[in-house]
mmCIF file of N, CA, C and O in Angstrom:
data_model
loop_
_atom_site.group_PDB
_atom_site.id
_atom_site.type_symbol
_atom_site.label_atom_id
_atom_site.label_comp_id
_atom_site.label_asym_id
_atom_site.label_seq_id
_atom_site.Cartn_x
_atom_site.Cartn_y
_atom_site.Cartn_z
ATOM 1 N N UNK A 1 -23.930 -0.287 -14.819
ATOM 2 C CA UNK A 1 -23.144 0.076 -13.656
ATOM 3 C C UNK A 1 -24.001 0.966 -12.767
ATOM 4 O O UNK A 1 -24.535 1.958 -13.206
ATOM 5 N N UNK A 2 -24.096 0.570 -11.515
ATOM 6 C CA UNK A 2 -24.833 1.362 -10.543
ATOM 7 C C UNK A 2 -23.842 2.148 -9.696
ATOM 8 O O UNK A 2 -22.819 1.617 -9.288
ATOM 9 N N UNK A 3 -24.150 3.413 -9.445
ATOM 10 C CA UNK A 3 -23.290 4.288 -8.643
ATOM 11 C C UNK A 3 -24.113 4.827 -7.472
ATOM 12 O O UNK A 3 -25.213 5.324 -7.668
ATOM 13 N N UNK A 4 -23.565 4.707 -6.257
ATOM 14 C CA UNK A 4 -24.195 5.272 -5.064
ATOM 15 C C UNK A 4 -23.315 6.411 -4.575
ATOM 16 O O UNK A 4 -22.158 6.206 -4.215
ATOM 17 N N UNK A 5 -23.842 7.617 -4.576
ATOM 18 C CA UNK A 5 -23.133 8.796 -4.081
ATOM 19 C C UNK A 5 -23.179 8.797 -2.553
ATOM 20 O O UNK A 5 -24.013 8.114 -1.954
ATOM 21 N N UNK A 6 -22.308 9.574 -1.876
ATOM 22 C CA UNK A 6 -22.347 9.628 -0.419
ATOM 23 C C UNK A 6 -23.712 10.031 0.148
ATOM 24 O O UNK A 6 -24.085 9.580 1.232
ATOM 25 N N UNK A 7 -24.464 10.840 -0.580
ATOM 26 C CA UNK A 7 -25.786 11.230 -0.088
ATOM 27 C C UNK A 7 -26.768 10.056 -0.135
ATOM 28 O O UNK A 7 -27.798 10.076 0.528
ATOM 29 N N UNK A 8 -26.446 9.000 -0.912
ATOM 30 C CA UNK A 8 -27.286 7.806 -1.018
ATOM 31 C C UNK A 8 -26.803 6.688 -0.095
ATOM 32 O O UNK A 8 -27.065 5.511 -0.351
ATOM 33 N N UNK A 9 -26.106 7.027 0.982
ATOM 34 C CA UNK A 9 -25.501 6.019 1.856
ATOM 35 C C UNK A 9 -26.550 5.100 2.477
ATOM 36 O O UNK A 9 -26.346 3.887 2.566
ATOM 37 N N UNK A 10 -27.668 5.647 2.900
ATOM 38 C CA UNK A 10 -28.708 4.823 3.517
ATOM 39 C C UNK A 10 -29.273 3.831 2.499
ATOM 40 O O UNK A 10 -29.476 2.650 2.803
ATOM 41 N N UNK A 11 -29.493 4.288 1.285
ATOM 42 C CA UNK A 11 -29.994 3.439 0.213
ATOM 43 C C UNK A 11 -28.988 2.326 -0.099
ATOM 44 O O UNK A 11 -29.364 1.168 -0.288
ATOM 45 N N UNK A 12 -27.685 2.681 -0.135
ATOM 46 C CA UNK A 12 -26.647 1.682 -0.384
ATOM 47 C C UNK A 12 -26.615 0.652 0.740
ATOM 48 O O UNK A 12 -26.457 -0.542 0.480
ATOM 49 N N UNK A 13 -26.759 1.095 1.988
ATOM 50 C CA UNK A 13 -26.771 0.171 3.119
ATOM 51 C C UNK A 13 -27.886 -0.850 3.021
ATOM 52 O O UNK A 13 -27.736 -2.000 3.436
ATOM 53 N N UNK A 14 -29.014 -0.462 2.464
ATOM 54 C CA UNK A 14 -30.137 -1.387 2.303
ATOM 55 C C UNK A 14 -29.962 -2.306 1.092
ATOM 56 O O UNK A 14 -30.422 -3.450 1.103
ATOM 57 N N UNK A 15 -29.299 -1.815 0.042
ATOM 58 C CA UNK A 15 -29.172 -2.574 -1.197
ATOM 59 C C UNK A 15 -27.904 -3.423 -1.285
ATOM 60 O O UNK A 15 -27.825 -4.313 -2.130
ATOM 61 N N UNK A 16 -26.916 -3.166 -0.439
ATOM 62 C CA UNK A 16 -25.646 -3.902 -0.510
ATOM 63 C C UNK A 16 -25.880 -5.374 -0.185
ATOM 64 O O UNK A 16 -26.611 -5.720 0.734
ATOM 65 N N UNK A 17 -25.237 -6.236 -0.971
ATOM 66 C CA UNK A 17 -25.376 -7.680 -0.797
ATOM 67 C C UNK A 17 -24.102 -8.254 -0.202
ATOM 68 O O UNK A 17 -23.005 -7.753 -0.459
ATOM 69 N N UNK A 18 -24.249 -9.321 0.558
ATOM 70 C CA UNK A 18 -23.092 -9.983 1.143
ATOM 71 C C UNK A 18 -22.278 -10.695 0.073
ATOM 72 O O UNK A 18 -22.826 -11.222 -0.901
ATOM 73 N N UNK A 19 -20.958 -10.705 0.260
ATOM 74 C CA UNK A 19 -19.986 -11.398 -0.601
ATOM 75 C C UNK A 19 -20.003 -10.930 -2.051
ATOM 76 O O UNK A 19 -19.567 -11.652 -2.940
ATOM 77 N N UNK A 20 -20.477 -9.731 -2.293
ATOM 78 C CA UNK A 20 -20.419 -9.137 -3.629
ATOM 79 C C UNK A 20 -19.431 -7.972 -3.587
ATOM 80 O O UNK A 20 -19.493 -7.151 -2.674
ATOM 81 N N UNK A 21 -18.509 -7.885 -4.537
ATOM 82 C CA UNK A 21 -17.526 -6.792 -4.484
ATOM 83 C C UNK A 21 -18.123 -5.451 -4.920
ATOM 84 O O UNK A 21 -18.893 -5.382 -5.873
ATOM 85 N N UNK A 22 -17.748 -4.412 -4.194
ATOM 86 C CA UNK A 22 -18.079 -3.030 -4.543
ATOM 87 C C UNK A 22 -16.759 -2.270 -4.593
ATOM 88 O O UNK A 22 -15.777 -2.671 -3.972
ATOM 89 N N UNK A 23 -16.725 -1.173 -5.321
ATOM 90 C CA UNK A 23 -15.462 -0.470 -5.560
ATOM 91 C C UNK A 23 -15.593 1.019 -5.277
ATOM 92 O O UNK A 23 -16.642 1.618 -5.518
ATOM 93 N N UNK A 24 -14.504 1.605 -4.765
ATOM 94 C CA UNK A 24 -14.393 3.049 -4.612
ATOM 95 C C UNK A 24 -13.133 3.488 -5.347
ATOM 96 O O UNK A 24 -12.205 2.705 -5.526
ATOM 97 N N UNK A 25 -13.106 4.749 -5.761
ATOM 98 C CA UNK A 25 -11.921 5.317 -6.404
ATOM 99 C C UNK A 25 -11.379 6.399 -5.485
ATOM 100 O O UNK A 25 -12.094 7.323 -5.108
ATOM 101 N N UNK A 26 -10.131 6.250 -5.093
ATOM 102 C CA UNK A 26 -9.472 7.203 -4.204
ATOM 103 C C UNK A 26 -8.272 7.797 -4.920
ATOM 104 O O UNK A 26 -7.789 7.238 -5.895
ATOM 105 N N UNK A 27 -7.784 8.908 -4.422
ATOM 106 C CA UNK A 27 -6.651 9.592 -5.041
ATOM 107 C C UNK A 27 -5.422 9.442 -4.162
ATOM 108 O O UNK A 27 -5.448 9.742 -2.979
ATOM 109 N N UNK A 28 -4.344 8.954 -4.770
ATOM 110 C CA UNK A 28 -3.067 8.814 -4.073
ATOM 111 C C UNK A 28 -2.194 10.019 -4.434
ATOM 112 O O UNK A 28 -1.991 10.310 -5.606
ATOM 113 N N UNK A 29 -1.695 10.712 -3.433
ATOM 114 C CA UNK A 29 -0.830 11.873 -3.657
ATOM 115 C C UNK A 29 0.610 11.401 -3.543
ATOM 116 O O UNK A 29 1.047 10.947 -2.485
ATOM 117 N N UNK A 30 1.341 11.480 -4.643
ATOM 118 C CA UNK A 30 2.728 11.035 -4.716
ATOM 119 C C UNK A 30 3.617 12.207 -5.094
ATOM 120 O O UNK A 30 3.133 13.217 -5.597
ATOM 121 N N UNK A 31 4.924 12.072 -4.890
ATOM 122 C CA UNK A 31 5.831 13.149 -5.313
ATOM 123 C C UNK A 31 5.766 13.413 -6.815
ATOM 124 O O UNK A 31 6.007 14.516 -7.271
ATOM 125 N N UNK A 32 5.433 12.401 -7.606
ATOM 126 C CA UNK A 32 5.378 12.569 -9.053
ATOM 127 C C UNK A 32 3.998 12.950 -9.563
ATOM 128 O O UNK A 32 3.806 13.104 -10.749
ATOM 129 N N UNK A 33 3.036 13.124 -8.668
ATOM 130 C CA UNK A 33 1.704 13.576 -9.062
ATOM 131 C C UNK A 33 0.609 12.744 -8.435
ATOM 132 O O UNK A 33 0.866 11.741 -7.778
ATOM 133 N N UNK A 34 -0.610 13.167 -8.625
ATOM 134 C CA UNK A 34 -1.751 12.451 -8.083
ATOM 135 C C UNK A 34 -2.143 11.310 -9.017
ATOM 136 O O UNK A 34 -2.050 11.431 -10.232
ATOM 137 N N UNK A 35 -2.591 10.215 -8.412
ATOM 138 C CA UNK A 35 -2.926 9.034 -9.188
ATOM 139 C C UNK A 35 -4.222 8.433 -8.648
ATOM 140 O O UNK A 35 -4.335 8.191 -7.448
ATOM 141 N N UNK A 36 -5.218 8.186 -9.506
ATOM 142 C CA UNK A 36 -6.439 7.538 -9.024
ATOM 143 C C UNK A 36 -6.200 6.037 -8.822
ATOM 144 O O UNK A 36 -5.543 5.387 -9.631
ATOM 145 N N UNK A 37 -6.702 5.506 -7.727
ATOM 146 C CA UNK A 37 -6.579 4.085 -7.395
ATOM 147 C C UNK A 37 -7.945 3.557 -6.996
ATOM 148 O O UNK A 37 -8.723 4.261 -6.372
ATOM 149 N N UNK A 38 -8.243 2.301 -7.325
ATOM 150 C CA UNK A 38 -9.510 1.743 -6.882
ATOM 151 C C UNK A 38 -9.283 0.774 -5.733
ATOM 152 O O UNK A 38 -8.239 0.153 -5.614
ATOM 153 N N UNK A 39 -10.288 0.690 -4.873
ATOM 154 C CA UNK A 39 -10.242 -0.196 -3.709
ATOM 155 C C UNK A 39 -11.492 -1.063 -3.733
ATOM 156 O O UNK A 39 -12.585 -0.578 -4.014
ATOM 157 N N UNK A 40 -11.320 -2.336 -3.424
ATOM 158 C CA UNK A 40 -12.442 -3.276 -3.432
ATOM 159 C C UNK A 40 -12.987 -3.457 -2.015
ATOM 160 O O UNK A 40 -12.231 -3.604 -1.065
ATOM 161 N N UNK A 41 -14.301 -3.440 -1.896
ATOM 162 C CA UNK A 41 -14.997 -3.684 -0.633
ATOM 163 C C UNK A 41 -15.854 -4.936 -0.802
ATOM 164 O O UNK A 41 -16.659 -5.014 -1.728
ATOM 165 N N UNK A 42 -15.690 -5.909 0.083
ATOM 166 C CA UNK A 42 -16.535 -7.100 0.093
ATOM 167 C C UNK A 42 -17.142 -7.195 1.490
ATOM 168 O O UNK A 42 -16.431 -7.374 2.472
ATOM 169 N N UNK A 43 -18.433 -7.062 1.563
ATOM 170 C CA UNK A 43 -19.142 -7.101 2.838
ATOM 171 C C UNK A 43 -19.458 -8.556 3.171
ATOM 172 O O UNK A 43 -20.192 -9.221 2.439
ATOM 173 N N UNK A 44 -18.878 -9.065 4.268
ATOM 174 C CA UNK A 44 -18.992 -10.484 4.600
ATOM 175 C C UNK A 44 -19.840 -10.763 5.827
ATOM 176 O O UNK A 44 -20.195 -11.914 6.061
ATOM 177 N N UNK A 45 -20.132 -9.775 6.633
ATOM 178 C CA UNK A 45 -20.908 -9.951 7.872
ATOM 179 C C UNK A 45 -22.025 -8.933 7.926
ATOM 180 O O UNK A 45 -22.097 -8.030 7.104
ATOM 181 N N UNK A 46 -22.853 -9.061 8.943
ATOM 182 C CA UNK A 46 -23.909 -8.079 9.198
ATOM 183 C C UNK A 46 -23.778 -7.569 10.630
ATOM 184 O O UNK A 46 -23.369 -8.301 11.516
ATOM 185 N N UNK A 47 -24.140 -6.297 10.833
ATOM 186 C CA UNK A 47 -24.179 -5.752 12.187
ATOM 187 C C UNK A 47 -25.277 -6.464 12.981
ATOM 188 O O UNK A 47 -26.363 -6.728 12.444
ATOM 189 N N UNK A 48 -25.032 -6.760 14.247
ATOM 190 C CA UNK A 48 -26.009 -7.527 15.017
ATOM 191 C C UNK A 48 -27.359 -6.831 15.193
ATOM 192 O O UNK A 48 -28.397 -7.465 15.091
ATOM 193 N N UNK A 49 -27.377 -5.545 15.439
ATOM 194 C CA UNK A 49 -28.639 -4.868 15.735
ATOM 195 C C UNK A 49 -29.341 -4.402 14.468
ATOM 196 O O UNK A 49 -30.514 -4.676 14.256
ATOM 197 N N UNK A 50 -28.604 -3.715 13.587
ATOM 198 C CA UNK A 50 -29.221 -3.096 12.415
ATOM 199 C C UNK A 50 -29.272 -4.019 11.201
ATOM 200 O O UNK A 50 -30.068 -3.817 10.307
ATOM 201 N N UNK A 51 -28.383 -5.005 11.129
ATOM 202 C CA UNK A 51 -28.368 -5.911 9.994
ATOM 203 C C UNK A 51 -27.695 -5.354 8.762
ATOM 204 O O UNK A 51 -27.805 -5.922 7.686
ATOM 205 N N UNK A 52 -26.986 -4.246 8.902
ATOM 206 C CA UNK A 52 -26.284 -3.642 7.769
ATOM 207 C C UNK A 52 -25.037 -4.467 7.456
ATOM 208 O O UNK A 52 -24.317 -4.862 8.362
ATOM 209 N N UNK A 53 -24.744 -4.740 6.174
ATOM 210 C CA UNK A 53 -23.520 -5.474 5.825
ATOM 211 C C UNK A 53 -22.260 -4.725 6.276
ATOM 212 O O UNK A 53 -22.211 -3.500 6.242
ATOM 213 N N UNK A 54 -21.248 -5.487 6.712
ATOM 214 C CA UNK A 54 -19.987 -4.895 7.166
ATOM 215 C C UNK A 54 -18.799 -5.536 6.456
ATOM 216 O O UNK A 54 -18.844 -6.692 6.069
ATOM 217 N N UNK A 55 -17.744 -4.753 6.330
ATOM 218 C CA UNK A 55 -16.472 -5.220 5.757
ATOM 219 C C UNK A 55 -15.356 -4.713 6.654
ATOM 220 O O UNK A 55 -15.087 -3.517 6.702
ATOM 221 N N UNK A 56 -14.738 -5.615 7.398
ATOM 222 C CA UNK A 56 -13.623 -5.226 8.258
ATOM 223 C C UNK A 56 -14.001 -4.224 9.321
ATOM 224 O O UNK A 56 -13.225 -3.335 9.646
ATOM 225 N N UNK A 57 -15.187 -4.320 9.876
ATOM 226 C CA UNK A 57 -15.620 -3.411 10.927
ATOM 227 C C UNK A 57 -16.262 -2.125 10.441
ATOM 228 O O UNK A 57 -16.686 -1.313 11.241
ATOM 229 N N UNK A 58 -16.329 -1.918 9.141
ATOM 230 C CA UNK A 58 -16.965 -0.724 8.574
ATOM 231 C C UNK A 58 -18.265 -1.155 7.910
ATOM 232 O O UNK A 58 -18.259 -2.033 7.039
ATOM 233 N N UNK A 59 -19.364 -0.562 8.321
ATOM 234 C CA UNK A 59 -20.636 -0.948 7.700
ATOM 235 C C UNK A 59 -20.797 -0.264 6.347
ATOM 236 O O UNK A 59 -20.084 0.676 6.011
ATOM 237 N N UNK A 60 -21.736 -0.776 5.560
ATOM 238 C CA UNK A 60 -21.920 -0.318 4.186
ATOM 239 C C UNK A 60 -22.281 1.163 4.116
ATOM 240 O O UNK A 60 -21.774 1.891 3.262
ATOM 241 N N UNK A 61 -23.135 1.629 5.028
ATOM 242 C CA UNK A 61 -23.520 3.046 5.018
ATOM 243 C C UNK A 61 -22.318 3.942 5.277
ATOM 244 O O UNK A 61 -22.105 4.928 4.586
ATOM 245 N N UNK A 62 -21.533 3.605 6.286
ATOM 246 C CA UNK A 62 -20.359 4.424 6.621
ATOM 247 C C UNK A 62 -19.334 4.405 5.494
ATOM 248 O O UNK A 62 -18.708 5.424 5.199
ATOM 249 N N UNK A 63 -19.137 3.247 4.875
ATOM 250 C CA UNK A 63 -18.173 3.153 3.772
ATOM 251 C C UNK A 63 -18.597 4.051 2.617
ATOM 252 O O UNK A 63 -17.776 4.767 2.045
ATOM 253 N N UNK A 64 -19.865 4.035 2.289
ATOM 254 C CA UNK A 64 -20.359 4.880 1.192
ATOM 255 C C UNK A 64 -20.268 6.356 1.557
ATOM 256 O O UNK A 64 -19.870 7.179 0.739
ATOM 257 N N UNK A 65 -20.613 6.690 2.786
ATOM 258 C CA UNK A 65 -20.605 8.088 3.214
ATOM 259 C C UNK A 65 -19.178 8.640 3.281
ATOM 260 O O UNK A 65 -18.911 9.757 2.892
ATOM 261 N N UNK A 66 -18.233 7.837 3.773
ATOM 262 C CA UNK A 66 -16.868 8.322 3.956
ATOM 263 C C UNK A 66 -15.989 8.184 2.711
ATOM 264 O O UNK A 66 -15.144 9.029 2.449
ATOM 265 N N UNK A 67 -16.162 7.087 1.971
ATOM 266 C CA UNK A 67 -15.254 6.794 0.853
ATOM 267 C C UNK A 67 -15.942 6.828 -0.505
ATOM 268 O O UNK A 67 -15.300 6.560 -1.512
ATOM 269 N N UNK A 68 -17.247 7.129 -0.533
ATOM 270 C CA UNK A 68 -18.043 7.078 -1.762
ATOM 271 C C UNK A 68 -17.549 8.027 -2.822
ATOM 272 O O UNK A 68 -16.690 8.853 -2.571
ATOM 273 N N UNK A 69 -18.049 7.920 -4.006
ATOM 274 C CA UNK A 69 -19.133 7.057 -4.459
ATOM 275 C C UNK A 69 -18.711 5.590 -4.569
ATOM 276 O O UNK A 69 -17.551 5.283 -4.784
ATOM 277 N N UNK A 70 -19.696 4.692 -4.429
ATOM 278 C CA UNK A 70 -19.485 3.247 -4.517
ATOM 279 C C UNK A 70 -19.981 2.774 -5.882
ATOM 280 O O UNK A 70 -21.022 3.223 -6.353
ATOM 281 N N UNK A 71 -19.220 1.879 -6.487
ATOM 282 C CA UNK A 71 -19.562 1.320 -7.799
ATOM 283 C C UNK A 71 -19.733 -0.188 -7.663
ATOM 284 O O UNK A 71 -19.037 -0.821 -6.865
ATOM 285 N N UNK A 72 -20.618 -0.768 -8.462
ATOM 286 C CA UNK A 72 -20.788 -2.219 -8.418
ATOM 287 C C UNK A 72 -20.003 -2.935 -9.516
ATOM 288 O O UNK A 72 -20.017 -4.148 -9.589
ATOM 289 N N UNK A 73 -19.287 -2.184 -10.359
ATOM 290 C CA UNK A 73 -18.417 -2.771 -11.383
ATOM 291 C C UNK A 73 -17.000 -2.247 -11.208
ATOM 292 O O UNK A 73 -16.793 -1.104 -10.799
ATOM 293 N N UNK A 74 -16.041 -3.087 -11.545
ATOM 294 C CA UNK A 74 -14.636 -2.708 -11.425
ATOM 295 C C UNK A 74 -14.320 -1.580 -12.396
ATOM 296 O O UNK A 74 -14.767 -1.601 -13.543
ATOM 297 N N UNK A 75 -13.550 -0.564 -11.945
ATOM 298 C CA UNK A 75 -13.168 0.534 -12.845
ATOM 299 C C UNK A 75 -12.325 0.020 -14.012
ATOM 300 O O UNK A 75 -11.819 -1.094 -14.001
ATOM 301 N N UNK A 76 -12.152 0.876 -14.997
ATOM 302 C CA UNK A 76 -11.409 0.495 -16.198
ATOM 303 C C UNK A 76 -9.956 0.165 -15.924
ATOM 304 O O UNK A 76 -9.431 0.353 -14.828
ATOM 305 N N UNK A 77 -9.277 -0.318 -16.967
ATOM 306 C CA UNK A 77 -7.879 -0.736 -16.829
ATOM 307 C C UNK A 77 -6.933 0.446 -16.653
ATOM 308 O O UNK A 77 -5.781 0.263 -16.294
ATOM 309 N N UNK A 78 -7.408 1.661 -16.895
ATOM 310 C CA UNK A 78 -6.553 2.840 -16.757
ATOM 311 C C UNK A 78 -6.355 3.237 -15.294
ATOM 312 O O UNK A 78 -5.526 4.081 -14.991
ATOM 313 N N UNK A 79 -7.111 2.616 -14.378
ATOM 314 C CA UNK A 79 -6.961 2.899 -12.946
ATOM 315 C C UNK A 79 -6.393 1.655 -12.273
ATOM 316 O O UNK A 79 -6.914 0.557 -12.422
ATOM 317 N N UNK A 80 -5.318 1.835 -11.519
ATOM 318 C CA UNK A 80 -4.621 0.742 -10.858
ATOM 319 C C UNK A 80 -5.285 0.417 -9.528
ATOM 320 O O UNK A 80 -5.869 1.278 -8.886
ATOM 321 N N UNK A 81 -5.183 -0.835 -9.088
ATOM 322 C CA UNK A 81 -5.705 -1.228 -7.780
ATOM 323 C C UNK A 81 -4.861 -0.596 -6.676
ATOM 324 O O UNK A 81 -3.660 -0.381 -6.837
ATOM 325 N N UNK A 82 -5.488 -0.301 -5.537
ATOM 326 C CA UNK A 82 -4.790 0.421 -4.474
ATOM 327 C C UNK A 82 -3.595 -0.359 -3.926
ATOM 328 O O UNK A 82 -2.523 0.181 -3.756
ATOM 329 N N UNK A 83 -3.746 -1.628 -3.640
ATOM 330 C CA UNK A 83 -2.670 -2.389 -3.007
ATOM 331 C C UNK A 83 -1.961 -3.301 -3.992
ATOM 332 O O UNK A 83 -1.384 -4.296 -3.615
ATOM 333 N N UNK A 84 -1.999 -2.955 -5.261
ATOM 334 C CA UNK A 84 -1.315 -3.726 -6.286
ATOM 335 C C UNK A 84 0.139 -3.285 -6.330
ATOM 336 O O UNK A 84 0.435 -2.095 -6.356
ATOM 337 N N UNK A 85 1.049 -4.243 -6.326
ATOM 338 C CA UNK A 85 2.466 -3.871 -6.388
ATOM 339 C C UNK A 85 2.995 -4.165 -7.786
ATOM 340 O O UNK A 85 2.531 -5.072 -8.473
ATOM 341 N N UNK A 86 3.958 -3.395 -8.197
ATOM 342 C CA UNK A 86 4.601 -3.592 -9.486
ATOM 343 C C UNK A 86 5.812 -4.475 -9.260
ATOM 344 O O UNK A 86 6.828 -4.031 -8.724
ATOM 345 N N UNK A 87 5.717 -5.748 -9.642
ATOM 346 C CA UNK A 87 6.811 -6.681 -9.393
ATOM 347 C C UNK A 87 8.034 -6.377 -10.245
ATOM 348 O O UNK A 87 9.146 -6.684 -9.866
ATOM 349 N N UNK A 88 7.827 -5.776 -11.403
ATOM 350 C CA UNK A 88 8.953 -5.514 -12.284
ATOM 351 C C UNK A 88 9.654 -4.192 -11.983
ATOM 352 O O UNK A 88 10.685 -3.900 -12.554
ATOM 353 N N UNK A 89 9.125 -3.396 -11.065
ATOM 354 C CA UNK A 89 9.743 -2.119 -10.736
ATOM 355 C C UNK A 89 10.259 -2.153 -9.291
ATOM 356 O O UNK A 89 9.541 -2.531 -8.385
ATOM 357 N N UNK A 90 11.503 -1.782 -9.130
ATOM 358 C CA UNK A 90 12.095 -1.683 -7.797
ATOM 359 C C UNK A 90 12.411 -0.217 -7.577
ATOM 360 O O UNK A 90 13.187 0.382 -8.308
ATOM 361 N N UNK A 91 11.759 0.384 -6.609
ATOM 362 C CA UNK A 91 11.922 1.818 -6.385
ATOM 363 C C UNK A 91 13.178 2.148 -5.594
ATOM 364 O O UNK A 91 13.823 3.144 -5.824
ATOM 365 N N UNK A 92 13.539 1.321 -4.635
ATOM 366 C CA UNK A 92 14.729 1.586 -3.828
ATOM 367 C C UNK A 92 15.344 0.265 -3.382
ATOM 368 O O UNK A 92 14.650 -0.639 -2.939
ATOM 369 N N UNK A 93 16.636 0.168 -3.521
ATOM 370 C CA UNK A 93 17.370 -0.988 -3.042
ATOM 371 C C UNK A 93 17.736 -0.748 -1.572
ATOM 372 O O UNK A 93 17.857 0.402 -1.140
ATOM 373 N N UNK A 94 17.930 -1.798 -0.781
ATOM 374 C CA UNK A 94 18.324 -1.592 0.616
ATOM 375 C C UNK A 94 19.608 -0.781 0.760
ATOM 376 O O UNK A 94 19.745 0.025 1.670
ATOM 377 N N UNK A 95 20.547 -0.959 -0.170
ATOM 378 C CA UNK A 95 21.791 -0.189 -0.115
ATOM 379 C C UNK A 95 21.549 1.299 -0.309
ATOM 380 O O UNK A 95 22.213 2.137 0.318
ATOM 381 N N UNK A 96 20.580 1.657 -1.153
ATOM 382 C CA UNK A 96 20.250 3.062 -1.372
ATOM 383 C C UNK A 96 19.696 3.697 -0.105
ATOM 384 O O UNK A 96 20.020 4.834 0.226
ATOM 385 N N UNK A 97 18.873 2.952 0.615
ATOM 386 C CA UNK A 97 18.297 3.470 1.859
ATOM 387 C C UNK A 97 19.399 3.716 2.882
ATOM 388 O O UNK A 97 19.415 4.742 3.566
ATOM 389 N N UNK A 98 20.346 2.802 2.978
ATOM 390 C CA UNK A 98 21.446 2.973 3.935
ATOM 391 C C UNK A 98 22.324 4.161 3.555
ATOM 392 O O UNK A 98 22.797 4.887 4.427
ATOM 393 N N UNK A 99 22.532 4.400 2.255
ATOM 394 C CA UNK A 99 23.326 5.552 1.823
ATOM 395 C C UNK A 99 22.649 6.853 2.230
ATOM 396 O O UNK A 99 23.289 7.776 2.701
ATOM 397 N N UNK A 100 21.334 6.920 2.062
ATOM 398 C CA UNK A 100 20.598 8.130 2.425
ATOM 399 C C UNK A 100 20.666 8.350 3.924
ATOM 400 O O UNK A 100 20.909 9.457 4.398
ATOM 401 N N UNK A 101 20.483 7.283 4.698
ATOM 402 C CA UNK A 101 20.557 7.420 6.161
ATOM 403 C C UNK A 101 21.943 7.866 6.603
ATOM 404 O O UNK A 101 22.089 8.698 7.471
ATOM 405 N N UNK A 102 22.972 7.315 5.974
ATOM 406 C CA UNK A 102 24.334 7.687 6.332
ATOM 407 C C UNK A 102 24.637 9.138 6.000
ATOM 408 O O UNK A 102 25.288 9.845 6.776
ATOM 409 N N UNK A 103 24.160 9.624 4.864
ATOM 410 C CA UNK A 103 24.428 11.009 4.477
ATOM 411 C C UNK A 103 23.685 11.971 5.401
ATOM 412 O O UNK A 103 24.185 13.045 5.711
ATOM 413 N N UNK A 104 22.500 11.592 5.872
ATOM 414 C CA UNK A 104 21.778 12.459 6.802
ATOM 415 C C UNK A 104 22.502 12.550 8.136
ATOM 416 O O UNK A 104 22.549 13.605 8.755
ATOM 417 N N UNK A 105 23.101 11.452 8.557
ATOM 418 C CA UNK A 105 23.861 11.468 9.820
ATOM 419 C C UNK A 105 25.079 12.374 9.721
ATOM 420 O O UNK A 105 25.422 13.094 10.656
ATOM 421 N N UNK A 106 25.753 12.352 8.583
ATOM 422 C CA UNK A 106 26.922 13.218 8.384
ATOM 423 C C UNK A 106 26.520 14.678 8.345
ATOM 424 O O UNK A 106 27.225 15.549 8.827
ATOM 425 N N UNK A 107 25.341 14.976 7.754
ATOM 426 C CA UNK A 107 24.869 16.359 7.696
ATOM 427 C C UNK A 107 24.577 16.882 9.095
ATOM 428 O O UNK A 107 24.887 18.028 9.412
ATOM 429 N N UNK A 108 23.996 16.075 9.953
ATOM 430 C CA UNK A 108 23.708 16.493 11.326
ATOM 431 C C UNK A 108 24.994 16.716 12.118
ATOM 432 O O UNK A 108 25.083 17.617 12.949
ATOM 433 N N UNK A 109 26.011 15.882 11.869
ATOM 434 C CA UNK A 109 27.277 16.007 12.584
ATOM 435 C C UNK A 109 27.992 17.306 12.203
ATOM 436 O O UNK A 109 28.691 17.892 13.024
ATOM 437 N N UNK A 110 27.831 17.783 10.982
ATOM 438 C CA UNK A 110 28.489 19.010 10.539
ATOM 439 C C UNK A 110 27.914 20.228 11.219
ATOM 440 O O UNK A 110 28.572 21.231 11.385
ATOM 441 N N UNK A 111 26.639 20.195 11.571
ATOM 442 C CA UNK A 111 25.984 21.374 12.155
ATOM 443 C C UNK A 111 26.398 21.585 13.529
ATOM 444 O O UNK A 111 26.959 21.649 14.332
#
């Protein structure tokens, strides 16, 4: 496993390959606590002038500098993917949301 720290952003920009996945680990702050999540970066294009690989308008150097460290292997199973949804868990039903909105309206009317 190769790891590029933010200080190695220039080196990562030169070594990053097109259509190869790279990963970052970010922290999600939730009401129930902080949770590490991994995000996948796939560089599919190159910048016209510099030739640095880009993913969604972000070049490899900037991605490493801003979101680093970058890993070339997927993190372990103990870390969940950033945009992975839990199909078996329903956090709020539409009726629950309407109940909360209705109770907030009544609280404002009392004041």
